[in-house]
Structure formats: structure tokens, C-alpha cells
Amino acid sequence: SHSKIRKSSKWLNAISIVMNDFEIYNEIGKLSFVSKIDDLKSYKRMYERVLDGEKEKQQTLVKQVLDGELNYGDSYDQLQVIEVPNLHSMGYTGFGVTIAVLDSGFNLNHPAIKDLDIYLQHDFVNDDDDVMDQPVDEIEGNDPENHGTATLSTLGGKDDGEHYGPAFGATFLLAKTESVEIEDPVEEDYFISAVEWAEENGMDILSSSLGYQDWYSYDDKTGTALIDTTLDIAVEEKGVTVFLSVGNEHKYNLGPTVPGDSIRALSIGAVYLNGDITSFSSQGPTFDGRYKPELCAPGQNIHVANYAFAVDNENYVHKSGTSFSAPLVAGAAALLLEAHPDWRPIDLHSALMTTASQSNSPDNIKGWGLINATAAYYYEIPEDKQHDNGIVTIFQIVLVLQIIMDLIVKYHMFIVMNIVLEDIVMMKIAIVIQNGKENCVLENVKY
């Protein structure tokens, strides 16, 4: 038999083990200190840090923006639709905000990427500090730099006259977490390790366009996978705002990908420039009834960096997918966090969702709608305690009320509710079947 510890997680208080001996598997489950064993899935892609010299760099960036020198090239439309150029004109570039990007690899020599402030990089596949191609990575027709180069440029690229991402002045942490050679459960370990690594190195925002679908059924889309839990911890306990692609699988009607079903992260759908939903953008609800996606951004024919620019003699190409919608929203969020450095994840959530295009009538197609970065900039944080749960709390209450109404109609129940708004939604629900034979009380249900 062969058993090997692959990765460990401090946040989950867990280790990942590969083994082929089910007797050992069963014996581990009997150990007193083991609370549970989860079978790992594999997947398919589909605070301010000021260092010497950075203040001067910021002043140069702001002067360039305020002097009206930015030439967006063909990337202008995808930014204008979400009202990003207005924030650039105010001098915001994402400076002072650290963004982690988790993807398959990056070509750091591309003109839109080579001058970015990349603080740290790590390849979790090969366990080294180089996220560019390595000889062991390359497979004909499936280059690992392809996807990551495109998403990073969408978020923060800078090549005047050709291309800009929203947050070209931000600081970046780059993590390579996917191997294009294989689809193996270890990739889930890489992802979790990368999230913890990025948080330890000052991550404010996480953007990932990786999705897990092949190994999950719709019944699994409850936001409880290990990766979902890791991201929930990042948001709730570490103060990180997380943006994920909702997925490109609408035709299969399987809901969002994992971790696009996350409870605390924001999942992003793809729209055309006119605001209509694309045909591929995955839709909710999750299996447990939550709206997905929460927000949308352009995702059709997006202007992105071409990883193979040196070979193709073509620096930019156009690509489609929610893989590019998520980094557009993450980049816009970085501008908002630069402008409002005291905003917590829930504040960014509320600012983006309450000012989006259909905030008064969210649905499972576009969520709260197409973002408006300028309107979100002017959002005012309410002083009342209820804001600690913001629009997410409101939705959760509506969701529970919908479920309760169904129960009333179906089972003729009499229901009494007491909802207490605290830092986390706590609901006390008393359900009494009218015939008096059964009583069920659910207290402190955490959503």
C-alpha cells in the first residue's frame, strides 16, 4: 500500500492524504481526534502595504490619470460599461490594495503585465516561485499561461494605447494552482494552500476564474465543499473580499460551478456590452436555494492579453467567458477599496449590489445585475447595526420567508419567527403543525 500526506490546512485544521488502502482509510476514521473524512474532488477550469518608493509611484500614476493621458485602446468599452474610467479620472488605480489571482499560469513578459507590481508569486503545482511556463508544464495545444495571462490582464493590465484593466496600480500576488497535464484531486489542495498563502502575505481581494464542475452534481451545490469553506473563512474571519466566476455551463442547467456556489464569496456572471445575459453564463439557484450569480460584468469578446504574443505577433485577442467578468469586478472593487480603505467585505458587497442594474429585483440570471463602479463609489455605509449583514441579510430573510410560505401551503403549519440581526444572521424559528401532534423548534440557525 502507499499513503502520502500532500498538503495541510491551518484554517481547516486538516491534512490531505493520497492512499490506495481502504483499510487504512477506515482505521483513520476511527481515530478519536478525527472529526470527519471528506473525499476530495478534482476540478476543471472552465491592509495597506506601503513600502519605500511606493508613494512616489502612486503620485506618478495619479498624475498620469489626472492629466488625461490614459489611452484605453480596445479595452475601453468593457471598462466604460461598468463605469471604471470615471474612477480613473479621479485618480484611483488600485494603489495600496493587494489582489491575489489564482489561475493556471502567467506570462509575466507580456507588455500589459511586465510593469505590474507583483509582490510575490508561487507555483503550487511544482512548489517553486515561478508562475511562468516550465518544461514539465507544457502540453501541445494547452499552454498553462493562456488562461492566467488573459485574466490577469483583464483585472490589472497596463499598456497605454492598447489595454488597461481597472486596477493597474494595485499590488499582485500570483498563484499557479492548476496543472493542465492532469485533472487530479491534488489541485483542490493547491487552491486551498494558495488562499492561505495569499492571506498570510496581505491579500485584500481574491480573484479566481477556476471552476469545479465535472465531479459535482447539482445536489452538491450548497456552498459546503472544502474550497467553499476556505473562502468563507477568508471573508468572515480574514477580511478578504472574494470574487469568483459563476461558470460557463448554463446549457447543462447544473447551477454555478464550485466554488462559485460559495456562501460568502461573490460569484460573477457574464453579460454582453448592452447588459443582456450571455447564453453560456451559469445560473442559479444553488441547491440550497440561494441566488447565483450575485453580480455581472461584460464577458463576451473581452479584450485580453495573448500569452503567445511573441510567437503570434499579436499582443491582444478577444475571449469570452465568466473568467473575464470576475476579474473586471475584482478590479473595480480594488478602486473602491483604495477610495474607502476602511470598507470591510460586507461594505464592498453592499456598495456593489445596491447600486447594480437590477438591485430592486434580483434573480438567478444576473443576480443584482451589472455593476456600476461610479455609483458604488458614492455609496454611503448606513450607521445602523443592520448593515452588518447588508443586502445579503435581506435576501436571506426573503429566502427563509419563501420557504416558510411553501411550508404553510403544503403542510398547513402555523409558524412564529423571531429574527435577530447580529454580525451573522441568527434566526429563531418555531414551527408547530396545527394538529398539535408534532412540534419542531429550530434555534440559532446560522446562514
CSV table of C-alpha atoms in Angstrom, one decimal:
chain,number,residue,atom,x,y,z
A,1,SER,CA,0.0,0.0,0.0
A,2,HIS,CA,1.0,3.6,-0.5
A,3,SER,CA,-0.1,6.6,1.5
A,4,LYS,CA,1.3,10.1,1.4
A,5,ILE,CA,0.4,13.4,3.0
A,6,ARG,CA,0.1,16.0,0.3
A,7,LYS,CA,-1.0,19.3,1.9
A,8,SER,CA,-2.1,20.6,5.2
A,9,SER,CA,-4.5,23.4,6.0
A,10,LYS,CA,-4.3,25.5,9.2
A,11,TRP,CA,-7.7,27.1,8.6
A,12,LEU,CA,-9.5,23.8,8.2
A,13,ASN,CA,-7.3,22.0,10.8
A,14,ALA,CA,-6.9,19.3,8.2
A,15,ILE,CA,-4.5,17.3,6.1
A,16,SER,CA,-4.9,15.9,2.6
A,17,ILE,CA,-3.8,12.3,2.1
A,18,VAL,CA,-3.5,10.2,-1.0
A,19,MET,CA,-3.9,6.4,-0.4
A,20,ASN,CA,-5.0,3.2,-2.1
A,21,ASP,CA,-5.6,1.1,1.0
A,22,PHE,CA,-9.2,1.3,2.2
A,23,GLU,CA,-8.3,-0.5,5.4
A,24,ILE,CA,-6.1,2.4,6.4
A,25,TYR,CA,-8.9,4.8,5.3
A,26,ASN,CA,-11.3,3.1,7.7
A,27,GLU,CA,-8.7,3.0,10.6
A,28,ILE,CA,-8.1,6.7,10.2
A,29,GLY,CA,-11.8,7.4,10.6
A,30,LYS,CA,-11.8,5.5,13.9
A,31,LEU,CA,-9.2,7.8,15.5
A,32,SER,CA,-10.6,9.9,18.3
A,33,PHE,CA,-9.1,13.2,17.0
A,34,VAL,CA,-10.5,12.8,13.5
A,35,SER,CA,-13.9,14.5,13.3
A,36,LYS,CA,-14.7,13.6,9.7
A,37,ILE,CA,-13.2,12.5,6.4
A,38,ASP,CA,-14.1,14.2,3.1
A,39,ASP,CA,-13.3,12.7,-0.3
A,40,LEU,CA,-11.5,15.3,-2.3
A,41,LYS,CA,-12.8,16.3,-5.7
A,42,SER,CA,-10.8,17.2,-8.7
A,43,TYR,CA,-11.8,20.1,-11.0
A,44,LYS,CA,-12.0,21.5,-14.4
A,45,ARG,CA,-11.3,25.1,-15.3
A,46,MET,CA,-13.8,26.4,-17.4
A,47,TYR,CA,-4.1,46.1,5.0
A,48,GLU,CA,-2.5,48.7,3.1
A,49,ARG,CA,1.1,47.9,2.5
A,50,VAL,CA,3.3,50.9,2.0
A,51,LEU,CA,6.9,50.3,1.0
A,52,ASP,CA,9.8,52.6,0.2
A,53,GLY,CA,9.3,54.3,-3.1
A,54,GLU,CA,5.6,53.4,-3.4
A,55,LYS,CA,4.4,56.8,-2.5
A,56,GLU,CA,6.3,58.3,-5.5
A,57,LYS,CA,5.0,55.6,-7.7
A,58,GLN,CA,1.4,56.4,-6.6
A,59,GLN,CA,1.9,60.1,-7.3
A,60,THR,CA,3.2,59.3,-10.8
A,61,LEU,CA,0.2,57.0,-11.5
A,62,VAL,CA,-2.3,59.6,-10.3
A,63,LYS,CA,-0.7,62.4,-12.2
A,64,GLN,CA,-0.8,60.3,-15.4
A,65,VAL,CA,-4.5,59.6,-14.8
A,66,LEU,CA,-5.5,63.2,-13.9
A,67,ASP,CA,-3.6,64.6,-16.9
A,68,GLY,CA,-5.9,62.6,-19.1
A,69,GLU,CA,-3.1,60.6,-20.6
A,70,LEU,CA,-4.7,57.2,-20.5
A,71,ASN,CA,-5.4,55.7,-23.9
A,72,TYR,CA,-7.5,52.6,-23.3
A,73,GLY,CA,-7.3,51.2,-26.8
A,74,ASP,CA,-9.8,48.4,-27.5
A,75,SER,CA,-10.3,47.8,-23.7
A,76,TYR,CA,-12.3,51.0,-23.3
A,77,ASP,CA,-15.8,49.6,-23.9
A,78,GLN,CA,-15.5,46.8,-21.3
A,79,LEU,CA,-14.4,49.3,-18.7
A,80,GLN,CA,-16.9,52.1,-19.6
A,81,VAL,CA,-19.9,49.7,-19.3
A,82,ILE,CA,-19.0,49.3,-15.6
A,83,GLU,CA,-18.1,53.0,-15.1
A,84,VAL,CA,-14.5,52.4,-14.3
A,85,PRO,CA,-12.9,55.3,-16.4
A,86,ASN,CA,-14.7,57.8,-14.1
A,87,LEU,CA,-12.8,56.4,-11.1
A,88,HIS,CA,-9.6,56.5,-13.0
A,89,SER,CA,-10.2,60.2,-13.8
A,90,MET,CA,-10.5,60.8,-10.0
A,91,GLY,CA,-7.0,59.3,-9.6
A,92,TYR,CA,-7.9,55.8,-8.4
A,93,THR,CA,-5.8,52.9,-9.8
A,94,GLY,CA,-6.0,50.3,-7.1
A,95,PHE,CA,-2.8,51.6,-5.4
A,96,GLY,CA,-2.4,50.2,-1.8
A,97,VAL,CA,-4.7,47.3,-2.5
A,98,THR,CA,-3.2,43.7,-2.7
A,99,ILE,CA,-5.0,41.4,-5.1
A,100,ALA,CA,-4.4,37.6,-5.3
A,101,VAL,CA,-5.0,35.9,-8.6
A,102,LEU,CA,-5.3,32.1,-8.6
A,103,ASP,CA,-5.0,30.6,-12.1
A,104,SER,CA,-3.1,28.2,-14.3
A,105,GLY,CA,0.0,30.2,-15.0
A,106,PHE,CA,1.0,33.6,-16.2
A,107,ASN,CA,3.3,35.1,-18.9
A,108,LEU,CA,5.0,37.9,-17.0
A,109,ASN,CA,6.8,39.2,-20.1
A,110,HIS,CA,3.6,40.4,-21.8
A,111,PRO,CA,3.6,44.2,-22.4
A,112,ALA,CA,0.4,44.6,-20.3
A,113,ILE,CA,1.9,42.7,-17.4
A,114,LYS,CA,5.6,43.2,-17.3
A,115,ASP,CA,5.4,46.6,-15.4
A,116,LEU,CA,2.8,45.5,-12.8
A,117,ASP,CA,3.7,45.5,-9.1
A,118,ILE,CA,3.9,41.8,-8.5
A,119,TYR,CA,4.9,41.4,-4.8
A,120,LEU,CA,5.1,37.6,-4.7
A,121,GLN,CA,4.4,34.6,-6.9
A,122,HIS,CA,4.2,30.9,-6.2
A,123,ASP,CA,3.6,27.8,-8.3
A,124,PHE,CA,1.7,25.4,-6.1
A,125,VAL,CA,1.8,22.7,-8.8
A,126,ASN,CA,5.6,22.5,-8.9
A,127,ASP,CA,6.2,24.0,-5.5
A,128,ASP,CA,8.5,26.8,-6.6
A,129,ASP,CA,8.3,30.6,-7.0
A,130,ASP,CA,7.9,30.8,-10.8
A,131,VAL,CA,4.4,31.0,-12.2
A,132,MET,CA,5.6,31.1,-15.8
A,133,ASP,CA,5.9,28.1,-18.1
A,134,GLN,CA,8.3,25.3,-17.2
A,135,PRO,CA,9.3,22.4,-19.4
A,136,VAL,CA,7.2,20.0,-17.3
A,137,ASP,CA,4.1,22.1,-17.7
A,138,GLU,CA,3.7,22.5,-21.5
A,139,ILE,CA,1.3,20.4,-23.4
A,140,GLU,CA,0.8,20.9,-27.1
A,141,GLY,CA,-2.4,23.0,-27.7
A,142,ASN,CA,-3.0,23.6,-24.0
A,143,ASP,CA,-0.5,26.1,-22.5
A,144,PRO,CA,-0.8,26.9,-18.8
A,145,GLU,CA,0.0,30.5,-19.4
A,146,ASN,CA,-3.0,31.1,-21.7
A,147,HIS,CA,-5.8,31.4,-19.1
A,148,GLY,CA,-4.0,33.2,-16.3
A,149,THR,CA,-2.4,35.8,-18.6
A,150,ALA,CA,-5.8,36.7,-20.0
A,151,THR,CA,-7.5,37.0,-16.6
A,152,LEU,CA,-4.6,39.0,-15.0
A,153,SER,CA,-4.6,41.5,-17.9
A,154,THR,CA,-8.4,41.9,-17.7
A,155,LEU,CA,-8.0,42.8,-14.0
A,156,GLY,CA,-4.9,44.9,-13.9
A,157,GLY,CA,-3.2,45.1,-17.3
A,158,LYS,CA,-1.4,48.3,-18.3
A,159,ASP,CA,-0.2,49.0,-21.8
A,160,ASP,CA,-1.1,52.6,-22.8
A,161,GLY,CA,-2.7,52.9,-26.2
A,162,GLU,CA,-3.6,49.3,-26.2
A,163,HIS,CA,-5.1,48.0,-23.0
A,164,TYR,CA,-5.9,48.7,-19.4
A,165,GLY,CA,-7.5,46.7,-16.6
A,166,PRO,CA,-9.4,48.5,-13.8
A,167,ALA,CA,-6.7,48.0,-11.1
A,168,PHE,CA,-3.4,48.6,-12.9
A,169,GLY,CA,-1.9,50.3,-9.9
A,170,ALA,CA,-2.6,47.5,-7.4
A,171,THR,CA,-0.1,45.1,-5.9
A,172,PHE,CA,-0.5,41.5,-7.0
A,173,LEU,CA,0.1,38.0,-5.5
A,174,LEU,CA,0.1,35.4,-8.2
A,175,ALA,CA,-0.6,31.8,-7.5
A,176,LYS,CA,-0.5,28.9,-10.0
A,177,THR,CA,-2.9,26.3,-8.7
A,178,GLU,CA,-3.8,24.2,-11.8
A,179,SER,CA,-2.0,21.7,-13.8
A,180,VAL,CA,-3.1,21.4,-17.4
A,181,GLU,CA,-1.4,18.0,-17.6
A,182,ILE,CA,-3.9,16.3,-15.4
A,183,GLU,CA,-7.3,16.7,-13.6
A,184,ASP,CA,-6.4,15.4,-10.2
A,185,PRO,CA,-7.8,15.9,-6.6
A,186,VAL,CA,-4.5,17.4,-5.6
A,187,GLU,CA,-5.4,20.6,-7.5
A,188,GLU,CA,-8.1,21.3,-4.8
A,189,ASP,CA,-5.3,21.2,-2.2
A,190,TYR,CA,-3.3,23.6,-4.3
A,191,PHE,CA,-6.2,26.0,-4.3
A,192,ILE,CA,-6.7,25.9,-0.6
A,193,SER,CA,-3.0,26.3,0.1
A,194,ALA,CA,-2.8,29.3,-2.2
A,195,VAL,CA,-5.7,31.1,-0.4
A,196,GLU,CA,-4.0,30.7,2.9
A,197,TRP,CA,-0.6,31.7,1.5
A,198,ALA,CA,-2.1,34.8,-0.1
A,199,GLU,CA,-3.8,35.9,3.1
A,200,GLU,CA,-0.6,35.5,5.1
A,201,ASN,CA,1.0,37.9,2.6
A,202,GLY,CA,-1.5,40.7,2.9
A,203,MET,CA,-4.3,39.8,0.4
A,204,ASP,CA,-7.2,42.3,0.4
A,205,ILE,CA,-9.1,40.9,-2.6
A,206,LEU,CA,-9.0,37.4,-4.2
A,207,SER,CA,-10.0,36.9,-7.9
A,208,SER,CA,-10.3,33.4,-9.3
A,209,SER,CA,-11.7,32.2,-12.6
A,210,LEU,CA,-11.3,28.5,-11.8
A,211,GLY,CA,-14.3,26.3,-11.6
A,212,TYR,CA,-15.1,22.8,-10.5
A,213,GLN,CA,-17.9,21.1,-12.3
A,214,ASP,CA,-17.2,17.6,-13.6
A,215,TRP,CA,-17.0,16.0,-10.2
A,216,TYR,CA,-20.1,17.7,-8.7
A,217,SER,CA,-23.7,17.1,-9.1
A,218,TYR,CA,-26.3,19.8,-8.7
A,219,ASP,CA,-27.2,18.4,-5.3
A,220,ASP,CA,-23.6,19.3,-4.2
A,221,LYS,CA,-24.1,23.0,-4.9
A,222,THR,CA,-24.7,24.0,-1.3
A,223,GLY,CA,-21.6,26.0,-0.5
A,224,THR,CA,-20.2,23.4,1.8
A,225,ALA,CA,-17.2,21.9,-0.2
A,226,LEU,CA,-13.8,22.3,1.4
A,227,ILE,CA,-12.9,25.1,-1.0
A,228,ASP,CA,-16.1,26.9,-0.2
A,229,THR,CA,-15.4,26.7,3.5
A,230,THR,CA,-11.9,28.0,2.9
A,231,LEU,CA,-13.3,31.0,1.1
A,232,ASP,CA,-15.9,31.6,3.7
A,233,ILE,CA,-13.2,31.8,6.3
A,234,ALA,CA,-11.2,34.2,4.2
A,235,VAL,CA,-14.2,36.5,4.0
A,236,GLU,CA,-15.7,36.2,7.5
A,237,GLU,CA,-12.5,35.8,9.6
A,238,LYS,CA,-9.7,37.3,7.5
A,239,GLY,CA,-11.5,40.3,5.9
A,240,VAL,CA,-10.8,39.3,2.3
A,241,THR,CA,-13.3,40.1,-0.4
A,242,VAL,CA,-13.6,37.2,-2.9
A,243,PHE,CA,-14.8,37.3,-6.5
A,244,LEU,CA,-15.3,34.1,-8.5
A,245,SER,CA,-16.6,33.2,-11.9
A,246,VAL,CA,-20.0,31.7,-11.7
A,247,GLY,CA,-19.2,29.3,-14.6
A,248,ASN,CA,-19.9,28.8,-18.3
A,249,GLU,CA,-22.2,25.8,-18.0
A,250,HIS,CA,-25.7,27.2,-18.4
A,251,LYS,CA,-26.7,24.8,-21.1
A,252,TYR,CA,-26.3,21.9,-18.7
A,253,ASN,CA,-28.5,23.5,-16.0
A,254,LEU,CA,-26.2,22.4,-13.2
A,255,GLY,CA,-26.1,25.7,-11.4
A,256,PRO,CA,-22.9,27.5,-10.5
A,257,THR,CA,-19.6,25.8,-10.5
A,258,VAL,CA,-17.8,25.1,-7.3
A,259,PRO,CA,-16.6,27.3,-5.6
A,260,GLY,CA,-19.0,29.6,-7.5
A,261,ASP,CA,-21.6,28.3,-5.1
A,262,SER,CA,-19.8,29.8,-2.1
A,263,ILE,CA,-21.9,31.4,0.6
A,264,ARG,CA,-19.6,34.4,1.4
A,265,ALA,CA,-17.9,35.0,-1.9
A,266,LEU,CA,-19.5,36.9,-4.7
A,267,SER,CA,-20.0,35.0,-8.0
A,268,ILE,CA,-19.9,36.9,-11.2
A,269,GLY,CA,-21.9,36.2,-14.4
A,270,ALA,CA,-21.2,37.4,-17.9
A,271,VAL,CA,-23.3,39.9,-19.9
A,272,TYR,CA,-22.9,41.5,-23.3
A,273,LEU,CA,-22.0,45.1,-23.5
A,274,ASN,CA,-25.7,46.0,-23.7
A,275,GLY,CA,-26.3,44.3,-20.4
A,276,ASP,CA,-28.1,41.2,-21.7
A,277,ILE,CA,-27.0,37.9,-20.2
A,278,THR,CA,-24.8,35.7,-22.4
A,279,SER,CA,-26.0,32.3,-23.4
A,280,PHE,CA,-23.2,30.5,-21.5
A,281,SER,CA,-23.3,32.2,-18.1
A,282,SER,CA,-24.3,29.7,-15.4
A,283,GLN,CA,-27.4,30.5,-13.5
A,284,GLY,CA,-28.8,29.7,-10.0
A,285,PRO,CA,-30.2,28.9,-7.7
A,286,THR,CA,-27.8,26.8,-5.7
A,287,PHE,CA,-29.3,23.5,-4.4
A,288,ASP,CA,-30.0,25.2,-1.0
A,289,GLY,CA,-31.9,28.0,-2.8
A,290,ARG,CA,-29.5,31.0,-2.9
A,291,TYR,CA,-29.3,33.4,-5.8
A,292,LYS,CA,-26.3,33.0,-8.0
A,293,PRO,CA,-24.7,34.9,-9.5
A,294,GLU,CA,-24.7,37.9,-7.3
A,295,LEU,CA,-23.4,40.4,-9.9
A,296,CYS,CA,-22.5,40.6,-13.6
A,297,ALA,CA,-19.9,42.3,-15.8
A,298,PRO,CA,-19.0,42.1,-19.5
A,299,GLY,CA,-17.9,38.6,-20.6
A,300,GLN,CA,-18.3,38.4,-24.3
A,301,ASN,CA,-15.5,39.3,-26.7
A,302,ILE,CA,-13.3,40.8,-23.9
A,303,HIS,CA,-10.0,42.4,-24.9
A,304,VAL,CA,-7.3,40.4,-23.2
A,305,ALA,CA,-3.6,39.7,-23.3
A,306,ASN,CA,-2.4,37.0,-25.7
A,307,TYR,CA,0.0,34.7,-23.8
A,308,ALA,CA,1.7,33.7,-27.1
A,309,PHE,CA,2.2,37.3,-28.3
A,310,ALA,CA,5.9,36.7,-29.1
A,311,VAL,CA,5.0,33.8,-31.4
A,312,ASP,CA,1.8,35.1,-32.9
A,313,ASN,CA,3.0,38.7,-33.3
A,314,GLU,CA,-0.4,39.7,-31.9
A,315,ASN,CA,-0.4,41.2,-28.4
A,316,TYR,CA,-4.1,41.0,-27.8
A,317,VAL,CA,-7.0,38.8,-28.6
A,318,HIS,CA,-10.7,38.7,-27.7
A,319,LYS,CA,-12.1,35.9,-25.4
A,320,SER,CA,-15.4,35.2,-23.9
A,321,GLY,CA,-16.4,33.7,-20.5
A,322,THR,CA,-17.2,34.5,-16.9
A,323,SER,CA,-13.5,34.0,-16.5
A,324,PHE,CA,-13.2,37.6,-17.6
A,325,SER,CA,-16.3,39.0,-15.9
A,326,ALA,CA,-15.0,38.2,-12.4
A,327,PRO,CA,-11.6,40.0,-12.7
A,328,LEU,CA,-13.4,43.1,-14.1
A,329,VAL,CA,-15.5,43.2,-10.9
A,330,ALA,CA,-12.5,42.4,-8.7
A,331,GLY,CA,-10.5,45.3,-10.4
A,332,ALA,CA,-13.4,47.7,-9.8
A,333,ALA,CA,-13.6,46.6,-6.2
A,334,ALA,CA,-9.9,47.4,-5.8
A,335,LEU,CA,-10.6,51.0,-6.9
A,336,LEU,CA,-13.4,51.2,-4.3
A,337,LEU,CA,-11.2,49.8,-1.6
A,338,GLU,CA,-8.5,52.4,-2.4
A,339,ALA,CA,-11.0,55.1,-2.2
A,340,HIS,CA,-12.6,53.7,1.0
A,341,PRO,CA,-9.8,51.8,2.8
A,342,ASP,CA,-12.0,51.2,5.9
A,343,TRP,CA,-14.6,49.3,4.0
A,344,ARG,CA,-15.0,45.6,5.0
A,345,PRO,CA,-16.0,42.8,2.6
A,346,ILE,CA,-19.7,43.4,3.6
A,347,ASP,CA,-19.4,47.1,2.7
A,348,LEU,CA,-18.0,46.3,-0.7
A,349,HIS,CA,-20.7,43.7,-1.2
A,350,SER,CA,-23.4,46.2,-0.3
A,351,ALA,CA,-21.9,49.0,-2.3
A,352,LEU,CA,-21.7,46.9,-5.5
A,353,MET,CA,-25.0,45.1,-5.1
A,354,THR,CA,-27.3,48.0,-4.0
A,355,THR,CA,-26.0,50.1,-7.0
A,356,ALA,CA,-26.2,47.4,-9.6
A,357,SER,CA,-28.6,47.5,-12.5
A,358,GLN,CA,-31.4,45.4,-11.1
A,359,SER,CA,-30.8,45.8,-7.3
A,360,ASN,CA,-34.5,46.1,-6.7
A,361,SER,CA,-35.4,42.9,-8.4
A,362,PRO,CA,-32.6,40.3,-8.2
A,363,ASP,CA,-32.9,37.0,-9.9
A,364,ASN,CA,-31.0,33.8,-10.7
A,365,ILE,CA,-30.0,35.0,-14.1
A,366,LYS,CA,-28.0,38.2,-13.4
A,367,GLY,CA,-28.3,38.4,-9.6
A,368,TRP,CA,-28.4,42.0,-8.6
A,369,GLY,CA,-27.2,43.0,-12.1
A,370,LEU,CA,-24.5,44.7,-13.9
A,371,ILE,CA,-22.1,46.7,-11.6
A,372,ASN,CA,-21.7,50.4,-11.7
A,373,ALA,CA,-18.4,51.3,-10.1
A,374,THR,CA,-19.0,55.0,-10.0
A,375,ALA,CA,-22.3,54.6,-8.3
A,376,ALA,CA,-20.7,52.2,-5.8
A,377,TYR,CA,-18.0,54.8,-5.1
A,378,TYR,CA,-20.7,57.2,-3.8
A,379,TYR,CA,-22.4,54.5,-1.7
A,380,GLU,CA,-22.8,55.6,1.9
A,381,ILE,CA,-22.4,53.0,4.6
A,382,PRO,CA,-25.5,53.0,6.9
A,383,GLU,CA,-24.8,53.7,10.6
A,384,ASP,CA,-27.4,51.2,11.9
A,385,LYS,CA,-26.4,47.8,13.1
A,386,GLN,CA,-28.4,46.0,10.5
A,387,HIS,CA,-25.9,47.0,7.9
A,388,ASP,CA,-23.5,44.3,9.3
A,389,ASN,CA,-25.4,41.9,7.2
A,390,GLY,CA,-26.3,44.3,4.4
A,391,ILE,CA,-28.2,43.2,1.3
A,392,VAL,CA,-27.2,39.6,1.9
A,393,THR,CA,-29.2,39.5,5.1
A,394,ILE,CA,-32.2,41.0,3.4
A,395,PHE,CA,-32.0,38.3,0.7
A,396,GLN,CA,-31.6,35.5,3.3
A,397,ILE,CA,-34.7,36.7,5.1
A,398,VAL,CA,-36.7,36.8,1.9
A,399,LEU,CA,-35.4,33.3,1.1
A,400,VAL,CA,-36.5,31.9,4.5
A,401,LEU,CA,-39.9,33.6,4.2
A,402,GLN,CA,-40.4,32.0,0.8
A,403,ILE,CA,-39.6,28.6,2.3
A,404,ILE,CA,-41.9,29.2,5.2
A,405,MET,CA,-44.8,30.2,2.9
A,406,ASP,CA,-44.3,26.9,1.0
A,407,LEU,CA,-44.5,25.0,4.3
A,408,ILE,CA,-47.7,26.8,5.3
A,409,VAL,CA,-49.3,25.9,2.0
A,410,LYS,CA,-48.1,22.4,1.9
A,411,TYR,CA,-48.4,21.3,5.5
A,412,HIS,CA,-50.9,23.7,7.0
A,413,MET,CA,-48.3,24.8,9.5
A,414,PHE,CA,-48.5,27.7,11.9
A,415,ILE,CA,-45.1,29.4,12.2
A,416,VAL,CA,-43.8,32.0,14.6
A,417,MET,CA,-40.5,33.7,13.7
A,418,ASN,CA,-38.1,35.9,15.7
A,419,ILE,CA,-35.2,37.2,13.5
A,420,VAL,CA,-32.3,38.8,15.3
A,421,LEU,CA,-29.9,40.8,13.2
A,422,GLU,CA,-26.4,40.5,14.5
A,423,ASP,CA,-22.9,40.2,12.9
A,424,ILE,CA,-24.1,36.9,11.5
A,425,VAL,CA,-27.7,36.2,10.8
A,426,MET,CA,-29.3,34.3,13.6
A,427,MET,CA,-32.8,33.1,13.1
A,428,LYS,CA,-35.1,31.5,15.7
A,429,ILE,CA,-38.0,29.7,14.0
A,430,ALA,CA,-40.7,27.9,15.8
A,431,ILE,CA,-42.8,25.5,13.6
A,432,VAL,CA,-45.9,24.0,15.0
A,433,ILE,CA,-48.1,21.6,13.0
A,434,GLN,CA,-51.7,22.6,13.6
A,435,ASN,CA,-52.9,19.2,14.6
A,436,GLY,CA,-50.8,19.6,17.7
A,437,LYS,CA,-49.2,16.2,17.4
A,438,GLU,CA,-45.8,17.5,16.4
A,439,ASN,CA,-43.6,20.4,17.4
A,440,CYS,CA,-40.3,21.4,15.9
A,441,VAL,CA,-38.1,24.3,17.1
A,442,LEU,CA,-35.1,25.4,15.2
A,443,GLU,CA,-32.9,27.9,17.1
A,444,ASN,CA,-29.7,29.7,16.2
A,445,VAL,CA,-29.8,28.7,12.6
A,446,LYS,CA,-26.7,30.2,11.0
A,447,TYR,CA,-26.8,31.5,7.5
